[in-house]
mmCIF file of C-alpha atoms in Angstrom:
data_model
loop_
_atom_site.group_PDB
_atom_site.id
_atom_site.type_symbol
_atom_site.label_atom_id
_atom_site.label_comp_id
_atom_site.label_asym_id
_atom_site.label_seq_id
_atom_site.Cartn_x
_atom_site.Cartn_y
_atom_site.Cartn_z
ATOM 1 C CA MET A 1 -12.630 2.073 20.485
ATOM 2 C CA GLY A 2 -10.795 2.693 23.715
ATOM 3 C CA GLU A 3 -8.297 5.714 24.641
ATOM 4 C CA THR A 4 -4.698 3.964 23.720
ATOM 5 C CA VAL A 5 -3.309 3.675 20.506
ATOM 6 C CA GLY A 6 0.221 1.856 19.901
ATOM 7 C CA ILE A 7 2.170 2.315 16.566
ATOM 8 C CA VAL A 8 5.111 0.008 15.426
ATOM 9 C CA GLY A 9 7.426 1.570 13.506
ATOM 10 C CA LEU A 10 7.122 5.187 13.005
ATOM 11 C CA GLY A 11 8.389 5.336 8.789
ATOM 12 C CA LEU A 12 6.286 7.445 6.104
ATOM 13 C CA ILE A 13 2.740 5.473 6.663
ATOM 14 C CA GLY A 14 3.043 4.852 10.704
ATOM 15 C CA GLY A 15 4.454 8.041 11.570
ATOM 16 C CA SER A 16 1.700 10.053 9.436
ATOM 17 C CA LEU A 17 -0.786 8.047 11.723
ATOM 18 C CA ALA A 18 0.617 8.968 14.585
ATOM 19 C CA LYS A 19 1.009 12.986 13.771
ATOM 20 C CA ALA A 20 -2.484 12.088 13.197
ATOM 21 C CA LEU A 21 -3.828 10.504 15.870
ATOM 22 C CA HIS A 22 -2.085 13.285 18.060
ATOM 23 C CA ALA A 23 -3.706 15.823 15.487
ATOM 24 C CA TYR A 24 -7.197 14.610 15.076
ATOM 25 C CA THR A 25 -8.381 12.550 18.055
ATOM 26 C CA ASP A 26 -7.810 12.594 21.878
ATOM 27 C CA ARG A 27 -6.229 9.095 21.716
ATOM 28 C CA THR A 28 -3.102 8.768 23.774
ATOM 29 C CA VAL A 29 -0.325 7.386 21.433
ATOM 30 C CA LEU A 30 2.370 5.015 22.295
ATOM 31 C CA GLY A 31 4.552 4.753 19.516
ATOM 32 C CA TYR A 32 8.113 2.532 18.776
ATOM 33 C CA ASP A 33 10.545 2.901 16.271
ATOM 34 C CA ALA A 34 14.193 1.368 15.541
ATOM 35 C CA ASP A 35 15.803 4.451 14.670
ATOM 36 C CA GLY A 36 16.369 6.140 18.360
ATOM 37 C CA ALA A 37 16.354 9.376 16.749
ATOM 38 C CA VAL A 38 13.269 8.913 15.201
ATOM 39 C CA LEU A 39 11.400 7.998 18.192
ATOM 40 C CA THR A 40 13.279 10.938 19.985
ATOM 41 C CA ARG A 41 12.067 13.115 17.675
ATOM 42 C CA ALA A 42 8.418 12.272 18.052
ATOM 43 C CA LEU A 43 8.410 12.487 21.434
ATOM 44 C CA GLU A 44 10.262 15.770 21.393
ATOM 45 C CA GLU A 45 7.277 17.006 18.852
ATOM 46 C CA GLU A 46 4.845 15.464 21.489
ATOM 47 C CA VAL A 47 3.316 13.381 18.322
ATOM 48 C CA LEU A 48 3.465 10.128 21.178
ATOM 49 C CA SER A 49 2.816 10.131 25.023
ATOM 50 C CA GLY A 50 5.555 7.721 25.488
ATOM 51 C CA VAL A 51 7.329 4.809 24.153
ATOM 52 C CA LEU A 52 6.074 1.995 23.015
ATOM 53 C CA THR A 53 7.751 -1.092 25.481
ATOM 54 C CA PRO A 54 6.789 -4.571 25.247
ATOM 55 C CA GLU A 55 5.337 -4.074 28.788
ATOM 56 C CA ARG A 56 2.995 -1.380 27.868
ATOM 57 C CA LEU A 57 1.352 -3.446 24.867
ATOM 58 C CA ALA A 58 -1.384 -4.538 26.969
ATOM 59 C CA GLU A 59 -2.559 -1.127 27.554
ATOM 60 C CA CYS A 60 -3.404 -0.589 24.018
ATOM 61 C CA ASP A 61 -6.579 -1.100 22.712
ATOM 62 C CA LEU A 62 -5.360 -1.559 19.234
ATOM 63 C CA VAL A 63 -1.880 -2.042 18.154
ATOM 64 C CA ILE A 64 -0.701 -0.601 14.358
ATOM 65 C CA VAL A 65 2.164 -2.495 13.315
ATOM 66 C CA ALA A 66 3.725 0.024 10.420
ATOM 67 C CA LEU A 67 6.893 -2.652 9.421
ATOM 68 C CA TYR A 68 7.738 -4.446 6.465
ATOM 69 C CA PRO A 69 5.627 -7.688 5.909
ATOM 70 C CA ALA A 70 8.611 -10.053 7.590
ATOM 71 C CA ALA A 71 9.137 -7.250 10.400
ATOM 72 C CA ALA A 72 5.828 -7.032 10.548
ATOM 73 C CA VAL A 73 5.205 -10.982 11.138
ATOM 74 C CA GLU A 74 8.044 -11.369 13.607
ATOM 75 C CA TYR A 75 6.529 -8.510 15.483
ATOM 76 C CA VAL A 76 3.364 -10.105 16.058
ATOM 77 C CA THR A 77 4.756 -13.714 16.879
ATOM 78 C CA CYS A 78 7.249 -12.468 19.139
ATOM 79 C CA HIS A 79 4.689 -10.254 21.176
ATOM 80 C CA ARG A 80 1.802 -12.362 20.993
ATOM 81 C CA ASP A 81 1.534 -12.841 24.981
ATOM 82 C CA GLN A 82 1.842 -9.161 25.585
ATOM 83 C CA PHE A 83 -0.998 -7.871 23.756
ATOM 84 C CA ARG A 84 -4.154 -6.700 25.505
ATOM 85 C CA LYS A 85 -6.420 -9.765 25.502
ATOM 86 C CA GLY A 86 -9.163 -8.981 23.290
ATOM 87 C CA GLY A 87 -7.663 -6.126 22.105
ATOM 88 C CA LEU A 88 -7.118 -5.646 18.528
ATOM 89 C CA VAL A 89 -3.848 -5.548 15.985
ATOM 90 C CA MET A 90 -3.776 -4.006 12.485
ATOM 91 C CA ASP A 91 -0.512 -4.027 10.138
ATOM 92 C CA CYS A 92 -0.045 -1.773 7.024
ATOM 93 C CA CYS A 93 1.913 -3.815 5.029
ATOM 94 C CA GLY A 94 1.765 -3.684 1.015
ATOM 95 C CA VAL A 95 0.995 -7.233 0.635
ATOM 96 C CA LYS A 96 -1.702 -9.397 2.910
ATOM 97 C CA GLY A 97 -0.932 -13.128 2.377
ATOM 98 C CA VAL A 98 2.419 -13.750 3.401
ATOM 99 C CA VAL A 99 1.261 -11.698 6.856
ATOM 100 C CA CYS A 100 -2.657 -12.646 7.640
ATOM 101 C CA THR A 101 -1.978 -16.320 6.624
ATOM 102 C CA PRO A 102 0.552 -16.826 9.281
ATOM 103 C CA LEU A 103 -0.721 -14.604 12.120
ATOM 104 C CA GLU A 104 -4.033 -16.045 11.895
ATOM 105 C CA PRO A 105 -2.752 -18.963 14.208
ATOM 106 C CA VAL A 106 -0.621 -16.670 15.953
ATOM 107 C CA ALA A 107 -3.722 -13.824 17.057
ATOM 108 C CA ARG A 108 -5.638 -16.787 18.158
ATOM 109 C CA GLU A 109 -3.203 -18.202 20.044
ATOM 110 C CA GLY A 110 -2.305 -14.514 21.966
ATOM 111 C CA GLY A 111 -5.976 -14.272 22.501
ATOM 112 C CA PHE A 112 -6.370 -11.243 20.289
ATOM 113 C CA THR A 113 -8.120 -9.586 17.096
ATOM 114 C CA PHE A 114 -5.586 -9.133 13.987
ATOM 115 C CA VAL A 115 -7.031 -7.399 11.226
ATOM 116 C CA GLY A 116 -4.894 -7.069 7.694
ATOM 117 C CA GLY A 117 -5.087 -3.479 6.673
ATOM 118 C CA HIS A 118 -3.529 -1.508 3.747
ATOM 119 C CA PRO A 119 -3.596 2.061 3.666
ATOM 120 C CA MET A 120 -3.624 3.557 0.138
ATOM 121 C CA ALA A 121 -1.764 6.388 0.518
ATOM 122 C CA GLY A 122 1.639 7.676 0.160
ATOM 123 C CA ILE A 123 4.142 9.905 -1.174
ATOM 124 C CA GLU A 124 7.632 9.433 -3.287
ATOM 125 C CA ARG A 125 9.567 9.901 -0.251
ATOM 126 C CA SER A 126 9.760 8.012 3.058
ATOM 127 C CA GLY A 127 10.811 8.095 6.822
ATOM 128 C CA TYR A 128 9.431 10.160 9.937
ATOM 129 C CA ALA A 129 11.220 13.424 8.377
ATOM 130 C CA HIS A 130 8.149 13.421 5.450
ATOM 131 C CA ALA A 131 5.372 12.009 7.568
ATOM 132 C CA PHE A 132 2.330 14.161 7.697
ATOM 133 C CA PRO A 133 -1.254 14.172 9.200
ATOM 134 C CA GLU A 134 -2.790 15.005 5.988
ATOM 135 C CA LEU A 135 -1.585 11.964 4.088
ATOM 136 C CA PHE A 136 -4.886 9.872 4.337
ATOM 137 C CA ARG A 137 -7.265 12.845 3.426
ATOM 138 C CA GLY A 138 -9.754 11.138 1.328
ATOM 139 C CA ALA A 139 -7.774 7.654 0.977
ATOM 140 C CA SER A 140 -8.765 4.189 0.574
ATOM 141 C CA LEU A 141 -8.703 2.133 3.871
ATOM 142 C CA ILE A 142 -8.288 -2.037 2.450
ATOM 143 C CA LEU A 143 -9.404 -4.231 5.334
ATOM 144 C CA THR A 144 -8.727 -8.236 5.019
ATOM 145 C CA PRO A 145 -10.299 -9.733 8.119
ATOM 146 C CA TYR A 146 -10.495 -13.199 8.638
ATOM 147 C CA GLU A 147 -13.570 -15.390 8.190
ATOM 148 C CA GLY A 148 -15.677 -14.977 11.524
ATOM 149 C CA THR A 149 -14.151 -11.239 12.617
ATOM 150 C CA GLU A 150 -16.662 -9.533 14.892
ATOM 151 C CA GLU A 151 -18.086 -6.568 13.187
ATOM 152 C CA ARG A 152 -17.832 -4.577 16.070
ATOM 153 C CA HIS A 153 -13.868 -4.733 15.473
ATOM 154 C CA ILE A 154 -14.160 -3.393 11.958
ATOM 155 C CA GLN A 155 -16.501 -0.840 12.723
ATOM 156 C CA ALA A 156 -13.976 0.305 15.881
ATOM 157 C CA ILE A 157 -11.231 0.624 13.237
ATOM 158 C CA TRP A 158 -12.993 2.352 10.619
ATOM 159 C CA GLU A 159 -14.552 4.947 13.324
ATOM 160 C CA LEU A 160 -11.457 5.829 13.773
ATOM 161 C CA ALA A 161 -9.988 5.906 10.214
ATOM 162 C CA LYS A 162 -12.416 8.005 9.372
ATOM 163 C CA ALA A 163 -11.443 10.397 11.890
ATOM 164 C CA LEU A 164 -7.945 10.537 10.373
ATOM 165 C CA GLY A 165 -9.275 11.906 7.388
ATOM 166 C CA PHE A 166 -9.766 8.536 5.221
ATOM 167 C CA GLY A 167 -12.543 8.327 3.024
ATOM 168 C CA ARG A 168 -13.195 5.122 1.701
ATOM 169 C CA LEU A 169 -13.466 1.763 3.730
ATOM 170 C CA THR A 170 -12.568 -1.457 1.194
ATOM 171 C CA ARG A 171 -13.160 -4.769 2.368
ATOM 172 C CA SER A 172 -11.292 -7.732 0.814
ATOM 173 C CA THR A 173 -9.310 -11.068 1.127
ATOM 174 C CA PRO A 174 -5.856 -11.215 1.175
ATOM 175 C CA GLU A 175 -5.748 -13.154 -1.743
ATOM 176 C CA GLU A 176 -8.146 -10.841 -3.627
ATOM 177 C CA HIS A 177 -6.155 -8.093 -2.035
ATOM 178 C CA ASP A 178 -2.457 -9.201 -3.537
ATOM 179 C CA ARG A 179 -4.137 -9.924 -7.143
ATOM 180 C CA ILE A 180 -5.400 -6.574 -7.996
ATOM 181 C CA ILE A 181 -2.620 -4.661 -5.635
ATOM 182 C CA ALA A 182 -0.280 -6.322 -8.384
ATOM 183 C CA TYR A 183 -2.080 -4.477 -10.854
ATOM 184 C CA THR A 184 -2.873 -1.429 -9.523
ATOM 185 C CA SER A 185 0.613 -0.646 -7.720
ATOM 186 C CA GLN A 186 2.970 -2.614 -8.017
ATOM 187 C CA LEU A 187 3.071 -2.949 -11.910
ATOM 188 C CA ALA A 188 3.140 0.839 -11.967
ATOM 189 C CA HIS A 189 6.383 1.106 -10.322
ATOM 190 C CA VAL A 190 8.204 -1.843 -12.264
ATOM 191 C CA VAL A 191 6.581 0.424 -15.266
ATOM 192 C CA SER A 192 8.187 2.950 -13.969
ATOM 193 C CA CYS A 193 11.400 2.069 -13.018
ATOM 194 C CA ALA A 194 11.798 0.313 -16.554
ATOM 195 C CA TYR A 195 11.223 3.389 -17.894
ATOM 196 C CA VAL A 196 13.715 5.463 -16.616
ATOM 197 C CA GLY A 197 16.157 2.639 -16.830
ATOM 198 C CA SER A 198 16.101 3.846 -20.551
ATOM 199 C CA PRO A 199 19.415 5.162 -21.987
ATOM 200 C CA SER A 200 17.071 8.062 -23.253
ATOM 201 C CA ALA A 201 15.771 9.208 -19.735
ATOM 202 C CA PRO A 202 19.450 11.320 -19.253
ATOM 203 C CA ASP A 203 18.315 13.504 -22.114
ATOM 204 C CA PHE A 204 14.988 14.282 -21.137
ATOM 205 C CA GLN A 205 15.892 17.910 -20.111
ATOM 206 C CA GLY A 206 13.619 20.168 -22.411
ATOM 207 C CA PHE A 207 11.819 17.675 -24.278
ATOM 208 C CA SER A 208 9.701 16.408 -21.028
ATOM 209 C CA ALA A 209 5.933 17.611 -19.861
ATOM 210 C CA GLY A 210 3.483 16.551 -17.489
ATOM 211 C CA SER A 211 3.252 12.917 -19.329
ATOM 212 C CA PHE A 212 6.933 12.101 -18.310
ATOM 213 C CA LYS A 213 6.638 13.120 -14.593
ATOM 214 C CA ASP A 214 3.564 10.987 -14.472
ATOM 215 C CA MET A 215 5.401 8.065 -15.844
ATOM 216 C CA THR A 216 8.486 8.529 -13.434
ATOM 217 C CA ARG A 217 6.762 10.062 -10.128
ATOM 218 C CA VAL A 218 7.263 6.575 -8.941
ATOM 219 C CA ALA A 219 10.420 5.292 -9.890
ATOM 220 C CA ARG A 220 11.336 7.535 -6.955
ATOM 221 C CA LEU A 221 10.712 4.612 -4.241
ATOM 222 C CA ASN A 222 12.320 2.977 -1.013
ATOM 223 C CA GLU A 223 14.235 -0.145 -3.228
ATOM 224 C CA ASP A 224 14.290 -2.081 0.041
ATOM 225 C CA MET A 225 10.430 -2.106 0.749
ATOM 226 C CA TRP A 226 9.248 -2.347 -2.702
ATOM 227 C CA THR A 227 12.257 -5.334 -3.182
ATOM 228 C CA GLU A 228 10.558 -7.111 -0.065
ATOM 229 C CA LEU A 229 6.920 -6.327 -1.632
ATOM 230 C CA PHE A 230 7.799 -7.395 -5.160
ATOM 231 C CA LEU A 231 9.269 -10.659 -3.885
ATOM 232 C CA GLU A 232 6.142 -11.368 -1.660
ATOM 233 C CA ASN A 233 3.798 -11.210 -4.540
ATOM 234 C CA PRO A 234 5.711 -13.105 -7.433
ATOM 235 C CA GLU A 235 2.875 -15.228 -8.965
ATOM 236 C CA ALA A 236 0.550 -12.425 -9.316
ATOM 237 C CA LEU A 237 2.845 -9.449 -10.084
ATOM 238 C CA VAL A 238 4.752 -11.544 -12.736
ATOM 239 C CA ARG A 239 1.294 -12.336 -14.498
ATOM 240 C CA GLU A 240 0.506 -8.567 -14.812
ATOM 241 C CA VAL A 241 4.365 -8.125 -16.195
ATOM 242 C CA ASP A 242 3.954 -10.751 -18.766
ATOM 243 C CA THR A 243 0.436 -9.311 -19.666
ATOM 244 C CA LEU A 244 2.134 -6.194 -20.362
ATOM 245 C CA ILE A 245 4.904 -7.558 -22.428
ATOM 246 C CA GLU A 246 2.446 -9.339 -24.959
ATOM 247 C CA GLU A 247 0.543 -5.928 -24.461
ATOM 248 C CA LEU A 248 3.486 -3.547 -25.914
ATOM 249 C CA ALA A 249 4.544 -6.938 -27.852
ATOM 250 C CA VAL A 250 1.302 -5.977 -29.910
ATOM 251 C CA MET A 251 1.309 -2.406 -29.854
ATOM 252 C CA ALA A 252 5.020 -1.996 -31.185
ATOM 253 C CA ARG A 253 4.365 -4.820 -33.657
ATOM 254 C CA ALA A 254 1.665 -2.231 -35.200
ATOM 255 C CA ILE A 255 4.062 0.741 -35.136
ATOM 256 C CA ARG A 256 6.725 -1.383 -36.699
ATOM 257 C CA GLN A 257 4.483 -2.687 -39.574
ATOM 258 C CA GLY A 258 2.776 0.611 -39.715
ATOM 259 C CA ASP A 259 -0.454 -0.807 -39.187
ATOM 260 C CA ARG A 260 -2.536 1.782 -38.475
ATOM 261 C CA GLU A 261 -6.272 0.304 -37.823
ATOM 262 C CA ARG A 262 -4.458 -1.765 -35.453
ATOM 263 C CA LEU A 263 -2.767 0.990 -33.685
ATOM 264 C CA ARG A 264 -5.753 3.582 -33.609
ATOM 265 C CA GLU A 265 -7.973 0.817 -31.863
ATOM 266 C CA MET A 266 -5.601 -0.022 -29.400
ATOM 267 C CA LEU A 267 -5.658 3.696 -28.531
ATOM 268 C CA ARG A 268 -8.977 3.922 -28.402
ATOM 269 C CA ARG A 269 -9.862 0.902 -26.552
ATOM 270 C CA ALA A 270 -7.291 2.136 -23.871
ATOM 271 C CA ARG A 271 -9.137 5.431 -23.833
ATOM 272 C CA ILE A 272 -12.379 4.055 -23.548
ATOM 273 C CA ILE A 273 -11.286 2.194 -20.773
ATOM 274 C CA LYS A 274 -9.444 4.982 -18.861
ATOM 275 C CA GLU A 275 -12.575 7.559 -19.062
ATOM 276 C CA THR A 276 -14.790 4.375 -17.610
ATOM 277 C CA ILE A 277 -12.401 4.066 -14.913
ATOM 278 C CA ASP A 278 -12.267 7.896 -13.930
ATOM 279 C CA ARG A 279 -16.268 7.897 -14.299
ATOM 280 C CA ASP A 280 -16.703 4.946 -12.200
ATOM 281 C CA GLY A 281 -13.924 5.326 -9.526
#
């Protein structure tokens, strides 16, 4: 990996990457954000060495595009001729199919290597103000490279990621990523938002403990980003939502009918699955 990394978008993920690069590596970090106040703050804090203008894209050995999916595709497409020839470009989007598919020919035409990426890290708050360099400590980095991507490019990204605190590299395809992430991430946000939508939610004071906090934590989300993520992965997400609705219906029927054995078996099965997940994870 070379010495200069560019970051487009200084929100929670992009800002935390910039801060981690500044704190844990000797890389030169150039950055850009559409919010001038954010860009100024990052420069004043010396997290960035300079502004990533289109003219300076060619200086970067790696450009990380930390934008929403549609904006990421638009940025890479518009600047295809300005990235360094032979350089690396990686996105950080939470869905991969709608990003990786249109950018494959763009990267080929532009003479650079594009690798789909998804840092599996986050908190309930968004924006540069909440970004911090330890966000990725022990986190998984999912990469969805195109078939034929040189191994040295994957290893270059991973070596840098390890320096930033990532603990695991997971390789996938865009299709597999979107199918699995619909369950492991997107469905959890759907459930949490639906849960706090109950008319009972305002009455929780004095009646809540850890389980309530666990269920409601991710409902504190960025609605603009998650709306786009949901709508960019509709088939996989709706399939998971429908499966959950069916499971809930069976459980509700068992409770309504007083079917103790059926209810106990469902709870037992859930406990076993959870214990297996915790043990193998």
